[in-house]
Structure formats: structure tokens, C-alpha cells
mmCIF file of C-alpha atoms and ligand atoms in Angstrom:
data_model
loop_
_atom_site.group_PDB
_atom_site.id
_atom_site.type_symbol
_atom_site.label_atom_id
_atom_site.label_comp_id
_atom_site.label_asym_id
_atom_site.label_seq_id
_atom_site.Cartn_x
_atom_site.Cartn_y
_atom_site.Cartn_z
ATOM 1 C CA MET A 1 12.846 8.189 23.196
ATOM 2 C CA ALA A 2 11.124 4.815 23.329
ATOM 3 C CA SER A 3 11.647 2.874 26.514
ATOM 4 C CA LYS A 4 13.982 -0.080 26.592
ATOM 5 C CA ILE A 5 12.630 -3.571 26.893
ATOM 6 C CA GLN A 6 12.212 -4.451 30.546
ATOM 7 C CA PRO A 7 13.071 -8.072 31.240
ATOM 8 C CA LYS A 8 10.412 -9.775 33.356
ATOM 9 C CA GLN A 9 12.956 -11.518 35.512
ATOM 10 C CA ALA A 10 16.527 -10.629 36.195
ATOM 11 C CA ASN A 11 18.969 -12.490 33.934
ATOM 12 C CA ALA A 12 16.209 -13.473 31.548
ATOM 13 C CA PRO A 13 16.709 -11.591 28.314
ATOM 14 C CA ARG A 14 13.625 -11.066 26.243
ATOM 15 C CA THR A 15 13.084 -10.449 22.587
ATOM 16 C CA LEU A 16 10.607 -7.827 21.456
ATOM 17 C CA ILE A 17 8.550 -8.672 18.374
ATOM 18 C CA GLY A 18 6.713 -5.873 16.549
ATOM 19 C CA TRP A 19 4.895 -6.064 13.235
ATOM 20 C CA GLN A 20 2.025 -4.005 11.756
ATOM 21 C CA GLY A 21 1.110 -2.493 15.130
ATOM 22 C CA VAL A 22 1.123 -5.815 17.029
ATOM 23 C CA ARG A 23 3.864 -6.087 19.646
ATOM 24 C CA PHE A 24 4.776 -8.536 22.415
ATOM 25 C CA THR A 25 7.765 -10.128 24.102
ATOM 26 C CA LEU A 26 9.024 -13.696 24.040
ATOM 27 C CA PRO A 27 12.134 -15.386 25.442
ATOM 28 C CA ALA A 28 15.411 -14.549 23.726
ATOM 29 C CA GLU A 29 16.245 -16.484 20.562
ATOM 30 C CA TRP A 30 12.658 -16.669 19.338
ATOM 31 C CA ASN A 31 12.575 -15.205 15.815
ATOM 32 C CA ILE A 32 10.052 -14.155 13.194
ATOM 33 C CA THR A 33 9.905 -16.818 10.482
ATOM 34 C CA GLY A 34 6.711 -15.925 8.654
ATOM 35 C CA PHE A 35 4.758 -12.725 8.044
ATOM 36 C CA SER A 36 2.412 -11.002 5.665
ATOM 37 C CA MET A 37 2.772 -7.485 4.287
ATOM 38 C CA GLU A 38 -0.847 -6.371 4.766
ATOM 39 C CA ARG A 39 -1.898 -4.239 7.679
ATOM 40 C CA ASP A 40 -5.625 -5.000 7.814
ATOM 41 C CA ASN A 41 -5.452 -8.766 7.441
ATOM 42 C CA GLY A 42 -2.132 -10.026 8.650
ATOM 43 C CA TYR A 43 -0.222 -13.005 9.839
ATOM 44 C CA LEU A 44 2.893 -13.526 11.908
ATOM 45 C CA LYS A 45 4.789 -16.656 12.929
ATOM 46 C CA VAL A 46 7.562 -16.694 15.497
ATOM 47 C CA ASP A 47 9.620 -19.847 16.085
ATOM 48 C CA SER A 48 11.382 -20.939 19.250
ATOM 49 C CA PRO A 49 14.776 -22.629 19.038
ATOM 50 C CA GLY A 50 12.906 -25.859 20.010
ATOM 51 C CA THR A 51 9.554 -27.260 18.870
ATOM 52 C CA MET A 52 7.275 -24.439 20.016
ATOM 53 C CA PHE A 53 6.044 -21.582 17.877
ATOM 54 C CA VAL A 54 3.640 -18.667 18.087
ATOM 55 C CA GLN A 55 1.058 -17.792 15.452
ATOM 56 C CA ILE A 56 -0.927 -14.567 15.281
ATOM 57 C CA LYS A 57 -3.564 -13.646 12.745
ATOM 58 C CA TRP A 58 -5.543 -10.462 12.678
ATOM 59 C CA SER A 59 -8.288 -9.049 10.545
ATOM 60 C CA SER A 60 -10.202 -5.803 10.464
ATOM 61 C CA PRO A 61 -13.761 -6.735 9.537
ATOM 62 C CA ASN A 62 -15.039 -3.207 10.174
ATOM 63 C CA VAL A 63 -12.440 -1.349 8.118
ATOM 64 C CA ARG A 64 -14.002 0.383 5.150
ATOM 65 C CA LYS A 65 -13.001 -0.935 1.777
ATOM 66 C CA PRO A 66 -12.799 1.237 -1.376
ATOM 67 C CA ILE A 67 -16.259 2.366 -2.439
ATOM 68 C CA THR A 68 -17.722 0.470 -5.389
ATOM 69 C CA LEU A 69 -20.653 1.277 -7.628
ATOM 70 C CA GLY A 70 -22.709 -1.224 -5.595
ATOM 71 C CA ASP A 71 -21.925 0.714 -2.405
ATOM 72 C CA TRP A 72 -23.176 3.923 -4.009
ATOM 73 C CA ILE A 73 -26.451 2.258 -4.925
ATOM 74 C CA VAL A 74 -26.832 1.021 -1.331
ATOM 75 C CA ARG A 75 -26.054 4.519 -0.025
ATOM 76 C CA LEU A 76 -28.640 6.106 -2.311
ATOM 77 C CA TRP A 77 -31.170 3.515 -1.166
ATOM 78 C CA ARG A 78 -30.421 4.387 2.464
ATOM 79 C CA LEU A 79 -31.041 8.058 1.775
ATOM 80 C CA PHE A 80 -34.654 7.125 1.250
ATOM 81 C CA ARG A 81 -34.736 4.376 3.891
ATOM 82 C CA PRO A 82 -32.350 5.548 6.599
ATOM 83 C CA ALA A 83 -31.214 2.738 8.872
ATOM 84 C CA PRO A 84 -31.642 3.347 12.597
ATOM 85 C CA PRO A 85 -28.355 4.375 14.207
ATOM 86 C CA GLY A 86 -26.948 1.120 15.547
ATOM 87 C CA GLU A 87 -24.272 0.286 18.060
ATOM 88 C CA GLU A 88 -20.777 -0.703 16.992
ATOM 89 C CA LYS A 89 -21.003 -4.011 15.135
ATOM 90 C CA ILE A 90 -19.005 -6.502 17.168
ATOM 91 C CA PRO A 91 -17.991 -9.551 15.153
ATOM 92 C CA ASP A 92 -18.996 -13.003 16.376
ATOM 93 C CA ILE A 93 -15.583 -14.062 17.668
ATOM 94 C CA ARG A 94 -16.831 -17.319 19.132
ATOM 95 C CA GLN A 95 -18.007 -18.470 15.730
ATOM 96 C CA MET A 96 -14.681 -17.409 14.212
ATOM 97 C CA LEU A 97 -12.845 -19.412 16.853
ATOM 98 C CA GLU A 98 -15.004 -22.473 16.274
ATOM 99 C CA SER A 99 -14.220 -22.478 12.561
ATOM 100 C CA PHE A 100 -10.526 -21.947 13.333
ATOM 101 C CA LEU A 101 -10.560 -24.958 15.680
ATOM 102 C CA LYS A 102 -12.417 -27.028 13.062
ATOM 103 C CA GLN A 103 -9.536 -26.411 10.655
ATOM 104 C CA THR A 104 -7.056 -27.512 13.306
ATOM 105 C CA GLU A 105 -9.181 -30.601 13.972
ATOM 106 C CA LYS A 106 -9.221 -31.504 10.269
ATOM 107 C CA GLN A 107 -5.450 -31.437 10.287
ATOM 108 C CA ALA A 108 -5.328 -33.749 13.315
ATOM 109 C CA ARG A 109 -7.847 -36.155 11.746
ATOM 110 C CA LYS A 110 -5.709 -36.346 8.615
ATOM 111 C CA GLU A 111 -2.848 -37.487 10.792
ATOM 112 C CA LYS A 112 -5.202 -39.925 12.573
ATOM 113 C CA LYS A 113 -4.738 -38.150 15.918
ATOM 114 C CA PRO A 114 -7.563 -37.743 18.434
ATOM 115 C CA PHE A 115 -8.572 -34.087 18.781
ATOM 116 C CA GLU A 116 -9.948 -32.233 21.775
ATOM 117 C CA SER A 117 -10.550 -28.537 22.268
ATOM 118 C CA LYS A 118 -11.935 -26.306 24.974
ATOM 119 C CA ILE A 119 -13.277 -22.777 24.661
ATOM 120 C CA LYS A 120 -13.532 -20.784 27.876
ATOM 121 C CA PRO A 121 -16.433 -18.380 28.495
ATOM 122 C CA GLU A 122 -16.211 -14.823 27.184
ATOM 123 C CA THR A 123 -14.141 -12.404 29.268
ATOM 124 C CA ILE A 124 -13.792 -8.641 29.149
ATOM 125 C CA GLU A 125 -10.166 -7.543 29.400
ATOM 126 C CA ALA A 126 -7.906 -4.474 29.351
ATOM 127 C CA ASN A 127 -10.462 -2.202 31.093
ATOM 128 C CA GLY A 128 -13.212 -3.138 28.703
ATOM 129 C CA GLU A 129 -11.139 -2.670 25.546
ATOM 130 C CA ARG A 130 -11.139 -6.355 24.608
ATOM 131 C CA ILE A 131 -13.781 -9.056 24.398
ATOM 132 C CA ALA A 132 -12.012 -12.403 24.507
ATOM 133 C CA HIS A 133 -12.249 -16.185 24.572
ATOM 134 C CA HIS A 134 -9.317 -18.269 25.766
ATOM 135 C CA PHE A 135 -8.931 -21.720 24.259
ATOM 136 C CA THR A 136 -6.796 -24.856 24.354
ATOM 137 C CA TRP A 137 -6.600 -27.839 22.032
ATOM 138 C CA SER A 138 -4.668 -31.064 21.681
ATOM 139 C CA GLY A 139 -4.312 -33.252 18.625
ATOM 140 C CA GLN A 140 -1.420 -32.899 16.246
ATOM 141 C CA GLY A 141 0.602 -31.377 19.117
ATOM 142 C CA GLN A 142 -1.138 -28.937 21.438
ATOM 143 C CA GLY A 143 -2.097 -25.285 21.455
ATOM 144 C CA GLN A 144 -3.037 -22.600 23.925
ATOM 145 C CA GLY A 145 -4.410 -19.291 22.765
ATOM 146 C CA LYS A 146 -6.924 -16.510 22.718
ATOM 147 C CA ILE A 147 -9.210 -14.777 20.266
ATOM 148 C CA TRP A 148 -10.328 -11.233 20.958
ATOM 149 C CA TYR A 149 -11.906 -8.150 19.488
ATOM 150 C CA CYS A 150 -10.238 -4.827 20.271
ATOM 151 C CA LYS A 151 -12.686 -1.943 20.499
ATOM 152 C CA THR A 152 -9.944 0.632 19.925
ATOM 153 C CA CYS A 153 -8.514 -0.594 16.624
ATOM 154 C CA ARG A 154 -11.464 -2.852 15.705
ATOM 155 C CA ARG A 155 -9.192 -5.739 14.958
ATOM 156 C CA VAL A 156 -10.044 -9.351 15.607
ATOM 157 C CA VAL A 157 -6.870 -11.083 16.728
ATOM 158 C CA ILE A 158 -6.303 -14.792 17.212
ATOM 159 C CA ALA A 159 -3.015 -15.760 18.808
ATOM 160 C CA GLN A 160 -1.738 -19.106 20.003
ATOM 161 C CA VAL A 161 1.326 -20.913 21.242
ATOM 162 C CA VAL A 162 1.716 -24.313 19.606
ATOM 163 C CA GLY A 163 4.022 -27.119 20.710
ATOM 164 C CA GLN A 164 4.420 -30.811 21.256
ATOM 165 C CA LYS A 165 2.977 -32.699 24.220
ATOM 166 C CA LYS A 166 6.205 -32.270 26.182
ATOM 167 C CA ASP A 167 6.290 -28.463 25.821
ATOM 168 C CA HIS A 168 5.170 -26.147 28.608
ATOM 169 C CA LEU A 169 3.000 -23.713 26.695
ATOM 170 C CA ALA A 170 1.511 -21.922 29.697
ATOM 171 C CA ASP A 171 4.596 -19.839 30.568
ATOM 172 C CA ILE A 172 5.078 -18.680 26.987
ATOM 173 C CA ALA A 173 1.366 -17.936 26.569
ATOM 174 C CA SER A 174 1.212 -15.930 29.771
ATOM 175 C CA GLU A 175 4.283 -13.901 28.804
ATOM 176 C CA MET A 176 3.021 -13.245 25.290
ATOM 177 C CA PHE A 177 -0.526 -12.288 26.297
ATOM 178 C CA GLY A 178 0.705 -10.285 29.279
ATOM 179 C CA SER A 179 2.865 -8.126 27.026
ATOM 180 C CA LEU A 180 0.764 -8.084 23.871
ATOM 181 C CA CYS A 181 -0.456 -4.807 22.447
ATOM 182 C CA ASP A 182 -2.507 -5.077 19.260
ATOM 183 C CA HIS A 183 -2.400 -1.504 17.942
ATOM 184 C CA PRO A 184 0.094 1.375 17.676
ATOM 185 C CA GLN A 185 0.644 3.540 20.758
ATOM 186 C CA GLU A 186 0.423 7.344 20.660
ATOM 187 C CA GLY A 187 0.629 7.397 16.889
ATOM 188 C CA TRP A 188 3.727 5.189 16.632
ATOM 189 C CA ALA A 189 3.963 1.593 15.498
ATOM 190 C CA THR A 190 6.822 -0.546 16.778
ATOM 191 C CA TRP A 191 8.646 -2.693 14.253
ATOM 192 C CA ALA A 192 10.870 -5.132 16.120
ATOM 193 C CA LEU A 193 12.649 -8.178 14.776
ATOM 194 C CA TYR A 194 16.081 -9.790 14.887
ATOM 195 C CA ASP A 195 17.079 -7.542 17.811
ATOM 196 C CA MET A 196 16.224 -4.388 15.911
ATOM 197 C CA VAL A 197 13.595 -2.108 17.431
ATOM 198 C CA ALA A 198 12.257 0.721 15.281
ATOM 199 C CA GLY A 199 9.361 3.142 15.592
ATOM 200 C CA VAL A 200 7.481 4.534 12.612
ATOM 201 C CA PRO A 201 4.424 6.850 12.543
ATOM 202 C CA GLU A 202 1.350 4.622 12.378
ATOM 203 C CA ASP A 203 0.072 6.129 9.132
ATOM 204 C CA PHE A 204 3.154 4.987 7.231
ATOM 205 C CA SER A 205 2.607 1.549 5.714
ATOM 206 C CA LEU A 206 5.152 -1.129 4.979
ATOM 207 C CA LYS A 207 6.075 -1.082 1.301
ATOM 208 C CA SER A 208 8.973 -3.535 1.085
ATOM 209 C CA GLN A 209 11.338 -5.537 3.255
ATOM 210 C CA LYS A 210 14.592 -7.453 3.010
ATOM 211 C CA LEU A 211 15.379 -9.644 5.988
ATOM 212 C CA MET A 212 18.732 -11.349 5.561
ATOM 213 C CA SER A 213 21.193 -12.487 8.188
ATOM 214 C CA GLY A 214 23.704 -9.705 7.512
ATOM 215 C CA TYR A 215 21.291 -7.070 6.230
ATOM 216 C CA LEU A 216 17.841 -5.775 7.178
ATOM 217 C CA LYS A 217 15.797 -3.237 5.289
ATOM 218 C CA LEU A 218 12.305 -1.923 5.990
ATOM 219 C CA GLU A 219 10.734 0.621 3.663
ATOM 220 C CA PHE A 220 7.575 2.556 4.570
ATOM 221 C CA GLU A 221 5.462 5.120 2.765
ATOM 222 C CA ARG A 222 2.756 7.677 3.459
ATOM 223 C CA ARG A 223 1.514 9.053 0.135
ATOM 224 C CA ALA A 224 4.640 10.692 -1.350
ATOM 225 C CA GLU A 225 6.721 10.445 1.830
ATOM 226 C CA ARG A 226 9.077 7.565 2.574
ATOM 227 C CA ILE A 227 11.159 6.130 5.405
ATOM 228 C CA VAL A 228 13.867 3.524 4.801
ATOM 229 C CA ILE A 229 15.588 1.847 7.769
ATOM 230 C CA GLU A 230 18.611 -0.365 7.100
ATOM 231 C CA ARG A 231 21.005 -2.358 9.238
ATOM 232 C CA TRP A 232 24.255 -4.049 8.228
ATOM 233 C CA GLY A 233 26.199 -6.651 10.194
ATOM 234 C CA LEU A 234 29.988 -6.975 10.518
ATOM 235 C CA ALA A 235 30.476 -3.281 11.117
ATOM 236 C CA ASN A 236 34.083 -3.894 12.219
ATOM 237 C CA VAL A 237 34.979 -5.304 8.776
ATOM 238 C CA VAL A 238 33.331 -2.392 6.949
ATOM 239 C CA ARG A 239 34.991 0.145 9.208
ATOM 240 C CA LYS A 240 38.468 -1.150 8.338
ATOM 241 C CA LYS A 241 37.856 0.163 4.817
ATOM 242 C CA PHE A 242 35.671 3.200 5.404
ATOM 243 C CA SER A 243 35.259 5.928 7.953
ATOM 244 C CA LEU A 244 31.619 6.397 8.932
ATOM 245 C CA GLU A 245 31.505 9.645 6.944
ATOM 246 C CA GLU A 246 32.784 7.821 3.826
ATOM 247 C CA TRP A 247 30.198 5.114 4.432
ATOM 248 C CA LEU A 248 27.473 7.797 4.474
ATOM 249 C CA ASP A 249 28.745 9.366 1.242
ATOM 250 C CA THR A 250 29.143 6.105 -0.675
ATOM 251 C CA THR A 251 26.001 4.355 0.576
ATOM 252 C CA TYR A 252 23.715 7.362 0.283
ATOM 253 C CA PRO A 253 24.984 9.477 -2.592
ATOM 254 C CA THR A 254 21.462 10.928 -2.828
ATOM 255 C CA HIS A 255 22.433 13.429 -0.187
ATOM 256 C CA SER A 256 24.346 15.978 -2.233
ATOM 257 C CA THR A 257 27.422 17.928 -1.262
ATOM 258 C CA ARG A 258 25.134 20.913 -0.964
ATOM 259 C CA SER A 259 23.083 19.384 1.830
ATOM 260 C CA GLU A 260 24.047 20.164 5.392
ATOM 261 C CA LYS A 261 26.077 17.319 6.804
ATOM 262 C CA GLN A 262 27.215 17.138 10.411
ATOM 263 C CA ALA A 263 28.604 14.751 12.970
ATOM 264 C CA ALA A 264 26.041 13.790 15.590
ATOM 265 C CA ILE A 265 25.433 11.489 18.525
ATOM 266 C CA VAL A 266 22.809 8.879 17.689
ATOM 267 C CA GLN A 267 21.678 6.385 20.343
ATOM 268 C CA GLU A 268 24.855 7.157 22.332
ATOM 269 C CA HIS A 269 27.046 6.461 19.288
ATOM 270 C CA ALA A 270 29.050 8.703 16.982
ATOM 271 C CA GLY A 271 27.168 9.176 13.721
ATOM 272 C CA TRP A 272 26.439 11.522 10.819
ATOM 273 C CA ILE A 273 23.286 13.348 9.809
ATOM 274 C CA ALA A 274 22.558 15.185 6.546
ATOM 275 C CA HIS A 275 19.540 17.291 5.609
ATOM 276 C CA GLY A 276 18.818 18.723 2.200
ATOM 277 C CA ARG A 277 16.519 19.066 -0.735
ATOM 278 C CA VAL A 278 15.908 16.210 -3.110
ATOM 279 C CA ARG A 279 18.627 16.586 -5.747
ATOM 280 C CA SER A 280 19.086 13.499 -7.877
ATOM 281 C CA PRO A 281 17.130 13.439 -11.171
ATOM 282 C CA LEU A 282 15.599 10.104 -10.183
ATOM 283 C CA ASP A 283 14.297 11.491 -6.893
ATOM 284 C CA TRP A 284 12.998 14.590 -8.629
ATOM 285 C CA MET A 285 11.156 12.471 -11.136
ATOM 286 C CA ARG A 286 9.739 10.418 -8.300
ATOM 287 C CA ALA A 287 8.717 13.534 -6.344
ATOM 288 C CA MET A 288 6.984 14.949 -9.434
ATOM 289 C CA ARG A 289 5.279 11.654 -10.252
ATOM 290 C CA ASP A 290 3.999 11.342 -6.686
ATOM 291 C CA ALA A 291 2.897 14.973 -6.786
ATOM 292 C CA LEU A 292 0.342 13.962 -9.425
ATOM 293 C CA PHE A 293 -1.496 12.069 -6.690
ATOM 294 C CA SER A 294 -0.603 14.256 -3.753
ATOM 295 C CA LEU A 295 -0.531 18.011 -3.459
ATOM 296 C CA ARG A 296 2.617 17.794 -1.368
ATOM 297 C CA PRO A 297 5.588 16.213 -3.106
ATOM 298 C CA ALA A 298 8.399 14.909 -0.917
ATOM 299 C CA THR A 299 11.032 17.455 -1.856
ATOM 300 C CA ARG A 300 13.079 17.194 1.348
ATOM 301 C CA TYR A 301 15.575 14.476 2.112
ATOM 302 C CA ALA A 302 17.393 13.560 5.321
ATOM 303 C CA VAL A 303 19.680 10.716 6.233
ATOM 304 C CA CYS A 304 21.670 9.493 9.215
ATOM 305 C CA VAL A 305 24.147 6.690 9.852
ATOM 306 C CA TRP A 306 25.738 5.369 12.987
ATOM 307 C CA GLU A 307 27.744 2.426 14.179
ATOM 308 C CA CYS A 308 26.663 0.383 17.206
ATOM 309 C CA GLU A 309 29.875 -1.081 18.605
ATOM 310 C CA GLU A 310 27.986 -3.175 21.170
ATOM 311 C CA THR A 311 26.213 -5.194 18.484
ATOM 312 C CA ASN A 312 28.732 -4.714 15.631
ATOM 313 C CA LYS A 313 26.114 -3.187 13.341
ATOM 314 C CA ILE A 314 25.817 -0.126 11.137
ATOM 315 C CA TYR A 315 22.449 1.598 10.941
ATOM 316 C CA GLY A 316 21.157 3.922 8.242
ATOM 317 C CA ILE A 317 17.853 5.814 8.147
ATOM 318 C CA GLN A 318 16.647 7.842 5.174
ATOM 319 C CA VAL A 319 13.488 9.943 4.954
ATOM 320 C CA TRP A 320 11.888 11.785 2.037
ATOM 321 C CA HIS A 321 9.280 14.212 3.242
ATOM 322 C CA ASN A 322 7.291 17.277 2.291
ATOM 323 C CA VAL A 323 7.989 20.775 3.600
ATOM 324 C CA ARG A 324 5.287 20.568 6.245
ATOM 325 C CA THR A 325 6.616 17.440 7.964
ATOM 326 C CA LYS A 326 9.114 18.489 10.619
ATOM 327 C CA GLY A 327 11.682 16.472 12.535
ATOM 328 C CA LEU A 328 10.766 13.119 10.983
ATOM 329 C CA LEU A 329 14.335 11.798 10.799
ATOM 330 C CA GLU A 330 15.071 12.795 14.392
ATOM 331 C CA GLU A 331 11.860 11.171 15.675
ATOM 332 C CA VAL A 332 12.510 7.896 13.860
ATOM 333 C CA MET A 333 16.195 7.966 14.875
ATOM 334 C CA ALA A 334 15.298 8.373 18.554
ATOM 335 C CA ARG A 335 13.030 5.305 18.376
ATOM 336 C CA CYS A 336 15.543 3.069 16.626
ATOM 337 C CA GLU A 337 17.103 1.126 19.513
ATOM 338 C CA CYS A 338 20.297 -0.657 18.576
ATOM 339 C CA HIS A 339 21.610 -2.234 21.789
HETATM 340 ZN ZN1 ZN B 1 -6.397 -2.700 19.258
HETATM 341 ZN ZN1 ZN B 2 23.895 0.743 19.917
#
């Protein structure tokens, strides 16, 4: 089971933010307000209840793109003129930072504000994993941040706390950078937002999302396999009409009466789990369609629901997987922290 968030100080609740393998903590009541769907080149914005916000952008300049005809020609050329084996190509992060700060300066100039920025010398951090430059700027507000290259995931990440002149950015920046992890851990990516913390195998990618005040949904896929995590608010209202078992049957009719359904304890709460084969014609069609591109269609289905009384929420997790994948629902369930 994933560990609970450890508050830095007693009586100071923290919120965990996790998106596309990037995770960090901020004070409570900070919330994600902007994001991109892509994994390799992404963006995240988290707003404070006041005037401060956090921005993170990442890119993967060394990730291989799909091979084009041009690439084949280059490869053939190299067969005859092999290039000497080189070291890992480390992107010029200082230059990237300078162009980022130029953009910020342009914005300040537009608003007729004086602009100043400072880039600190390169540092090596996290036992040599990261090459970094810290920076600060002031103009249209002020910012404090860092750009770095991670040797493990080969991402370039630029993250900053932005605020007005009156804001104390240093505390927020030190908390964010002290807790920030820029790639999945032990094969699992943390997805954390709006007080929901979920873990999904890192090779599943985000396919769709719905983030509404009373309803959250994150859908992931790995070739033909899928994971869907949902959360509903106002559980007490729902539960006046339905038992949890009825909720399972009406919300997820995909699980047939022939699947094995049983009561279970999920995250210390009473819940229901069902395992079975894919039954509905729509799911069969989907499994067959996906099988055209994958030798292993997702013919197995599992679902669980539970109610978290502490937070007045109902959670539902569905997985469609192939016969070789074992225990996927249970693993995801154990990492879905509700309170
Ligand atoms: Zn990394
Ligand atoms: Zn709970």
C-alpha cells in the first residue's frame, strides 16, 4: 500500500499533487487549475487560494519519436559512416532557461514594468541525478524557480512559484522542490488531485479525464488494457436510495451476474469487488477490435466500489485486462487513498 502523505509540520495539512509522473506537495487548498494530457511534453498549473500559483512544464527532448522515412535514410547513411559512440546528450538547460525568462520579460515590458532576473550557477542535485539552475525574477509580479535535467527519466523540467510582490514565495518553493519527484517510482505513477490519490502502472497512459466538483474520472490505457477510476461526492445522499451492492450493479452493469461478486474491505471501508470475463457485446467488440493491434485482447474485467464515510465519497475502479495480467484491480485499489 502506498504511504500516506506525511505533513511537514504538525497541524499543517498538505495537499499532494500528482500528474504524469510528476509529484509534489503544497499547502492545503492549493488545487490543479490547468494541465495538459501529454506525457512527454506536459504542463501543470496549481493555484493557491490567494495570488500565488505554481507552474511546471516538462519536455523529453531525448525521447524517440516515431520513425519516419527520413530517419531510415539517416540510419542507412550511418551504417556506412558509423558515428563514434557518444555520451548521453544533455540538453542545454541554461539556454532553455534564458529563452523562458525572455518570454517572461516580454510580458513585463508589455505592461511597462521593469524586469530583473537572476540565474544561479549550475548545481548537481539528488545524488547526481539532476543538473539544475535556480532562478528568480521580478517584473509583472515575481517568480522563484528551477530548471533541471533528470538523468533517470531524461526530462527537462522547469518549475516556478509565481506571486505578487507581497507574497512570500520562498517557503512554497522550498516545500515544492523539497518534495518534488519528476518520474514514477518503482513502476507506479501517482495521480493526485482534489484530495484523491491514485496509483497507476507507469506504462498506462492517460486517455481521458473529467474533473468536476462532484465527480472525478480518470481513464488510462496500455494497448488493449484499461483502468477507469471514478469518484462521486455526496455519498450520503446516494446511499439513502441505494445499498452499495445496488450501486455496483446499476453503475457497472458490465459486470454480469455470472461474474464472481463478493463483499470486501477496501481502504478500511466496506465495499464490493467483482471479477469476470468481458460479457457485454460492446466490450467484446472492443476487445476484438483492440486484438487487431495487440495479440492479447483484454478479455477479463474486474470492478470494485466502496464508500469513504470520512470524506463522504463513493469510489469505483474498473479494469479490463488480458489473461496474463494478474492482480491489477487489487494493486490499483490498494494505492487509491481516500481519506
Ligand atoms: Zn526523472
Ligand atoms: Zn476513506
